[in-house]
Coordinates of C-alpha atoms in Angstrom, one line a residue:
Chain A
X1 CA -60.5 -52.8 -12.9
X2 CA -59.0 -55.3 -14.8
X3 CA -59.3 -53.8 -18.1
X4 CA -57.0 -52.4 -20.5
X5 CA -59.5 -48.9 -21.3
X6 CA -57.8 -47.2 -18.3
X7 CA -54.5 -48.2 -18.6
X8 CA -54.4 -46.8 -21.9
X9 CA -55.8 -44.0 -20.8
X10 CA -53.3 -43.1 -18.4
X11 CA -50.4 -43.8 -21.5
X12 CA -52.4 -41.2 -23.9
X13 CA -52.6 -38.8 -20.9
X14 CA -48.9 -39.0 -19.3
X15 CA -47.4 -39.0 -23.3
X16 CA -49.9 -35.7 -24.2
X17 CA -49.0 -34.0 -21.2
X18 CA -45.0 -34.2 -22.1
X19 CA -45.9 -33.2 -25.5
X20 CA -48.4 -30.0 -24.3
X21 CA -46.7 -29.3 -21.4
X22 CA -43.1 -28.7 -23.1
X23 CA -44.9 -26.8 -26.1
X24 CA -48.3 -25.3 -25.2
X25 CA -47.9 -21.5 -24.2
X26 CA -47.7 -20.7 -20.2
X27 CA -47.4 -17.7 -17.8
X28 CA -44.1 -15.6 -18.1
X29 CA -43.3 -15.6 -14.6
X30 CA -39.8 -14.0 -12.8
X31 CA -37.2 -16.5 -11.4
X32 CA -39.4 -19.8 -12.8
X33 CA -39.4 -18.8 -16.3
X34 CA -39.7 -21.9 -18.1
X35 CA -39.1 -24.1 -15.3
X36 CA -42.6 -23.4 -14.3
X37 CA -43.5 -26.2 -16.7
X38 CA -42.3 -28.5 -14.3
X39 CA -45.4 -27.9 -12.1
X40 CA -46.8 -30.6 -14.8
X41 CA -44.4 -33.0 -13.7
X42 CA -43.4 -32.6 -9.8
X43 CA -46.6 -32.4 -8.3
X44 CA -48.3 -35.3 -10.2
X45 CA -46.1 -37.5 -8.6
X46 CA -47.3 -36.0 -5.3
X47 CA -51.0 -36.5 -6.3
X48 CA -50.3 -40.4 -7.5
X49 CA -48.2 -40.8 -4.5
X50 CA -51.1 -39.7 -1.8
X51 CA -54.1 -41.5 -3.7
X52 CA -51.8 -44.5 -3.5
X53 CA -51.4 -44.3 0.3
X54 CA -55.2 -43.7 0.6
X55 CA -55.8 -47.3 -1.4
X56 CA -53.2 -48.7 1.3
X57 CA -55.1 -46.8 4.5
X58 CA -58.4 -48.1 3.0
X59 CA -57.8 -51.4 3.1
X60 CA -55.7 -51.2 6.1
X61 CA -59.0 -50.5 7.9
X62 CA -60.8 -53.0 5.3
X63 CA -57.9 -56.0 6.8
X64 CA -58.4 -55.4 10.2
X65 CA -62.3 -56.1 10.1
X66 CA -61.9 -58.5 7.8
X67 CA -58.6 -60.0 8.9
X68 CA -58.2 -61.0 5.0
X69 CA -54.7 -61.5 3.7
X70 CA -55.4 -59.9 0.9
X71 CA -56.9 -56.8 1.9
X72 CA -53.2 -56.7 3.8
X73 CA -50.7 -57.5 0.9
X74 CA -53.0 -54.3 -1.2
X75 CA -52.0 -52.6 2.0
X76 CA -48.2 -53.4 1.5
X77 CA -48.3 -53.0 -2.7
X78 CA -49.9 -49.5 -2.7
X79 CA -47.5 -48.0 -0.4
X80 CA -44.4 -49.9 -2.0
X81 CA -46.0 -48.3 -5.1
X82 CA -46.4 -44.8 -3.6
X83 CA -43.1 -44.7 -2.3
X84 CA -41.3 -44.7 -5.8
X85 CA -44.0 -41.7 -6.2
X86 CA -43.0 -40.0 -3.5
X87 CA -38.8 -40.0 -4.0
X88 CA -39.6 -39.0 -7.5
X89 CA -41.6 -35.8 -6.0
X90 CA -38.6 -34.9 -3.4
X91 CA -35.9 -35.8 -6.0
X92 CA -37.5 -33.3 -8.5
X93 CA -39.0 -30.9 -6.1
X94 CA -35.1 -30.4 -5.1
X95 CA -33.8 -30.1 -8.7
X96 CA -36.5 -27.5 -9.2
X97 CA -35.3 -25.7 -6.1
X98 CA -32.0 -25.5 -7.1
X99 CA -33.1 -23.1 -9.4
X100 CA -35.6 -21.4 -8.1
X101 CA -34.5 -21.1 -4.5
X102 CA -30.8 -21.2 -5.1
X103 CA -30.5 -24.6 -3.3
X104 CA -31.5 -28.5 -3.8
X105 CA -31.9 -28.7 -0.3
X106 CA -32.6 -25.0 1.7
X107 CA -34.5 -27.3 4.8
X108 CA -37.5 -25.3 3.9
X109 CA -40.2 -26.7 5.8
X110 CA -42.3 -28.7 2.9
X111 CA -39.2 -30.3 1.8
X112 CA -38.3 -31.4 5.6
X113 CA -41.9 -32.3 6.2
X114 CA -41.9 -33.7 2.6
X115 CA -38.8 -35.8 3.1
X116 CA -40.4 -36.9 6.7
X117 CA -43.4 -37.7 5.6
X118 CA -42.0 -40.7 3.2
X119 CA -39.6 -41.9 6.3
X120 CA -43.0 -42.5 7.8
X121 CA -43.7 -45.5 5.3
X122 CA -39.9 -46.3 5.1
X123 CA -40.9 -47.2 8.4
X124 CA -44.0 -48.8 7.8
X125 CA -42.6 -50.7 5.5
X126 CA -39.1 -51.9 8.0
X127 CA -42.1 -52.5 10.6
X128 CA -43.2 -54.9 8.6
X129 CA -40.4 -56.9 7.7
X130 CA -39.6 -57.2 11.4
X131 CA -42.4 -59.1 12.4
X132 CA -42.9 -62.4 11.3
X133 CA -45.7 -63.7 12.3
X134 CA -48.5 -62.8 9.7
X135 CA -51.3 -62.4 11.8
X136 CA -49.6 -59.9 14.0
X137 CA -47.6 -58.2 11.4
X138 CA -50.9 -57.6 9.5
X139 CA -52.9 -55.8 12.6
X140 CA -50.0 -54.3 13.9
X141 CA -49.1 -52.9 10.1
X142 CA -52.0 -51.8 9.2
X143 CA -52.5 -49.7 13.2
X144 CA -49.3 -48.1 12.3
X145 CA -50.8 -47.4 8.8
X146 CA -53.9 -45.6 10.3
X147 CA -51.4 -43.4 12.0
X148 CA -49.3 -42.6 9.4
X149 CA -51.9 -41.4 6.7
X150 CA -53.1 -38.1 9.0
X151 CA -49.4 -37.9 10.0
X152 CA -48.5 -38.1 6.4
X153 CA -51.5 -35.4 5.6
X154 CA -50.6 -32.9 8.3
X155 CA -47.1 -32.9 7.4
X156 CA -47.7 -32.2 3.9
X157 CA -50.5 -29.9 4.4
X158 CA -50.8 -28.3 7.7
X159 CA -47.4 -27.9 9.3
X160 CA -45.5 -26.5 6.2
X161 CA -48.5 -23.4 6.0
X162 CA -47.8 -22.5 9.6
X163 CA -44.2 -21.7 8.9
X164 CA -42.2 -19.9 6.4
X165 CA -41.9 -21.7 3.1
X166 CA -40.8 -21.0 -0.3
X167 CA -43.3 -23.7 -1.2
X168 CA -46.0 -22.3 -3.3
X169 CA -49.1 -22.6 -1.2
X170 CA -47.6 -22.0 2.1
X171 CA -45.9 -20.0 4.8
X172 CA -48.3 -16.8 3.5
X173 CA -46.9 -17.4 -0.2
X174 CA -49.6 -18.2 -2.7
X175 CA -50.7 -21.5 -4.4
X176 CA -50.3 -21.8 -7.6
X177 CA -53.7 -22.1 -8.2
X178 CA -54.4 -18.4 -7.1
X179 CA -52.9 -16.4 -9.5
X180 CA -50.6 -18.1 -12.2
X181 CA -52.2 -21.1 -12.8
X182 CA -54.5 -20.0 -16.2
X183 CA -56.6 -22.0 -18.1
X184 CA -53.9 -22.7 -20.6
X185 CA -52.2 -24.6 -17.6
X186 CA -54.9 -25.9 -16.5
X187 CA -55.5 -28.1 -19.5
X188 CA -52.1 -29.8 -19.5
X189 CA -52.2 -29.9 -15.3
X190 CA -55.1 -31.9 -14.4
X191 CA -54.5 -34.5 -17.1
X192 CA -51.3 -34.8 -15.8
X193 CA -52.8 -35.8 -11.9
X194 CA -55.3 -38.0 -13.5
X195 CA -52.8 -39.6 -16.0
X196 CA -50.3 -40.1 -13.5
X197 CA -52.7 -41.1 -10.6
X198 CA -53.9 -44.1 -13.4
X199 CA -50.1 -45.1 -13.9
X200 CA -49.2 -45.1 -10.1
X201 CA -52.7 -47.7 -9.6
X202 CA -51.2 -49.4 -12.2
X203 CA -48.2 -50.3 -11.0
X204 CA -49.7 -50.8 -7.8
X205 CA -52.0 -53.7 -9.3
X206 CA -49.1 -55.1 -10.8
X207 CA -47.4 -55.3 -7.7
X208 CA -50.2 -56.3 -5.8
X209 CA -50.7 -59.3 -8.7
X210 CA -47.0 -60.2 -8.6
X211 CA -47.0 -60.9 -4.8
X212 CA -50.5 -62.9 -4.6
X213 CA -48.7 -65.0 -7.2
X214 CA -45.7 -65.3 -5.2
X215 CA -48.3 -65.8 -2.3
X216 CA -49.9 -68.9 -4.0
X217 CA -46.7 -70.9 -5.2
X218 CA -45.4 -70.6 -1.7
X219 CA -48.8 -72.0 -0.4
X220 CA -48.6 -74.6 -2.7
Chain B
X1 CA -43.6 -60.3 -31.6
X2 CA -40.9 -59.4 -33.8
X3 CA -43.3 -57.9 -36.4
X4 CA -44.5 -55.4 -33.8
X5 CA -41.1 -54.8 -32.6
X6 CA -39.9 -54.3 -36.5
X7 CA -42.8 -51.9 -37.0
X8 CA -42.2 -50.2 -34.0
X9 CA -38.4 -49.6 -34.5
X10 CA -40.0 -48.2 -37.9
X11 CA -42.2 -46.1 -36.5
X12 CA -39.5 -45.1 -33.7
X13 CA -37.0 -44.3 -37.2
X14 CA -39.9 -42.0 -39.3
X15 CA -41.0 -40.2 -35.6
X16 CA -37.5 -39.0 -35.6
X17 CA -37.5 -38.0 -38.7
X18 CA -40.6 -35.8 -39.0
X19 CA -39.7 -34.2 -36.1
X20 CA -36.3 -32.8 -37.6
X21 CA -37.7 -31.7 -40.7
X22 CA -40.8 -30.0 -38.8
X23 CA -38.4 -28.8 -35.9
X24 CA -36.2 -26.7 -37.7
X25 CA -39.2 -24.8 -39.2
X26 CA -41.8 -25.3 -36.6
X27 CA -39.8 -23.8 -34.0
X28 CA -39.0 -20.7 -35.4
X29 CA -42.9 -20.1 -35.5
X30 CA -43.7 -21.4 -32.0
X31 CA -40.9 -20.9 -30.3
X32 CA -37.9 -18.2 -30.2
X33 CA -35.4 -21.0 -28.7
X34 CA -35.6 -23.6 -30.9
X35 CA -34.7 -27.8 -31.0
X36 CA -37.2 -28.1 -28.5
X37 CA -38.2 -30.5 -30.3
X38 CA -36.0 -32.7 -30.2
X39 CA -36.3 -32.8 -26.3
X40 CA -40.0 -33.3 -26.6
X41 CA -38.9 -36.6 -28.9
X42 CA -36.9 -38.2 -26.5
X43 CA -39.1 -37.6 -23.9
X44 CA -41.8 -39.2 -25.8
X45 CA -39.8 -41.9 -26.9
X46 CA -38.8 -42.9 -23.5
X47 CA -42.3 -42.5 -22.0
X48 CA -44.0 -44.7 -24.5
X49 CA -40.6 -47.5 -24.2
X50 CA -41.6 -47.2 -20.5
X51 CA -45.3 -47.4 -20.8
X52 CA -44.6 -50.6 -23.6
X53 CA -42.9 -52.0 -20.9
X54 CA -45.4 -51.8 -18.7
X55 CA -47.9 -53.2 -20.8
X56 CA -45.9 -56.3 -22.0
X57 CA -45.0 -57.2 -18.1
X58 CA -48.6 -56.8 -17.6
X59 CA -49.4 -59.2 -20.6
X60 CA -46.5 -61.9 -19.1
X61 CA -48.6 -61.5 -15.6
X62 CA -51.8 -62.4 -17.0
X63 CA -50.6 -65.3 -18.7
X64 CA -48.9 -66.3 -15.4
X65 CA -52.5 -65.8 -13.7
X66 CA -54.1 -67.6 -16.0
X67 CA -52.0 -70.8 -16.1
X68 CA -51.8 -71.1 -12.2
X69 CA -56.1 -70.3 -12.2
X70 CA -56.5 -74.3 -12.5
X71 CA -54.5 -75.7 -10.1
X72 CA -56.2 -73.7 -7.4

């Protein structure tokens, strides 16, 4: 993956999506009116954010069989990475509530669960710092990190659609997918994910490239 | 470098200025509210800064990778 093709490809995608999805034409819809656009926006960051925290639970798994230090700082990078992701999500998924739902912050379930949810690598991340010793911090880190990822899935996907929720998607309200999302959308939404997935690896590789550099000049 | 930033800045300058002479008659056709456009602009502008930057601190890392490949 260390070629340019797909970096570019994620620019072309992220820059055509803010061009389409501020001009193409989309559902007129009560209360979201044009703010419905923003589904282009608020829940790519969501998408980037979760395939980045799968890359860290993968080789969290991957480091405790083999006990490689790399395989533990990709653990680190991709959820330092996903975490920007996800506080970009709540930040605009409140701004977007505020005028939809009245409110930035109405503690409706997927927010609280949302908001949760990103504590839970807050704290993976705290956990980490606290230990010093790398062999331990590395198995312990990436146990915790096991944990968190179906913690972090449940909350984001199970809990909120057992309560009442604004949320589209849950508490008995519809997706988006079900009924207003039309093709027009469709062509600006999922190159928007992909596009936005491809920056967030990006700057996760970056990361990840910075700190093995780091890594060596302090071995050295 | 300072070519490409000249041209750029260039670029940036005739970008801007398309998209006021199209605006104000593209919008009426596409779009009841108009000036849109110029919110589109910025937002471009700003992406592709960002994204430049990205790509220039991802140039400055590979040449750091590639001077410390060596020693190791």
């Amino acid at each position: 993956m260390n070629k340019t093709w797909w970096k570019i490809l994620g620019s072309v995608l992220v820059v055509y999506t803010a061009i389409a999805g501020l001009l193409l034409g989309v559902p007129r819809l009560p209360i979201l009116n044009e703010s419905i656009r923003n589904l282009y926006f608020h829940v790519p960051m969501w998408f980037a954010m979760i395939v980045l925290f799968s890359i860290s639970v993968f080789y969290s798994i991957k480091s405790l069989s083999s006990k490689s230090e790399i395989d533990d700082m990709k653990a680190v990078e991709s959820v330092n990475a996903g975490i920007i992701f996800g506080l970009l999500g709540l930040v605009t998924g409140a701004i977007w509530a505020k005028y939809t739902w009245g409110q930035f912050w109405s503690f409706d379930p997927k927010q609280n669960f949302a908001a949760i949810s990103v504590l839970l690598y807050f704290a993976y991340l705290i956990l980490r710092n606290a230990i010093d010793e790398e062999q331990k911090r590395a198995k312990i880190s990436a146990i915790y990190n096991i944990f968190a990822f179906p913690m972090m899935v449940v909350l984001l996907f199970v809990l909120p659609r057992l309560k009442d929720s604004l949320h589209p998607g849950n508490g008995g309200n519809p997706g988006f997918n079900s009924y207003d999302l039309d093709s027009r959308m469709r062509m600006v939404f999922y190159p928007a994910c992909l596009g936005w997935i491809l920056i967030g690896y990006w700057v996760y590789t970056i990361k990840f490239r910075l700190r093995s550099l780091e890594n060596k000049q302090q071995a050295n | 470098m300072k070519k490409i930033l000249f041209s750029l800045i260039l670029m940036l300058v005739t970008i801007q200025l398309s998209a006021q002479d199209n605006g104000v008659e593209m919008a009426d056709k596409l779009r009841s509210d108009g000036k849109i456009y110029v919110v589109v602009v910025c937002i471009v502008i700003i992406l592709l800064g960002l994204l430049a930057y990205l790509f220039s601190i991802d140039k400055r890392l590979k040449k750091i990778e590639k001077e410390n490949l060596p020693k190791n």
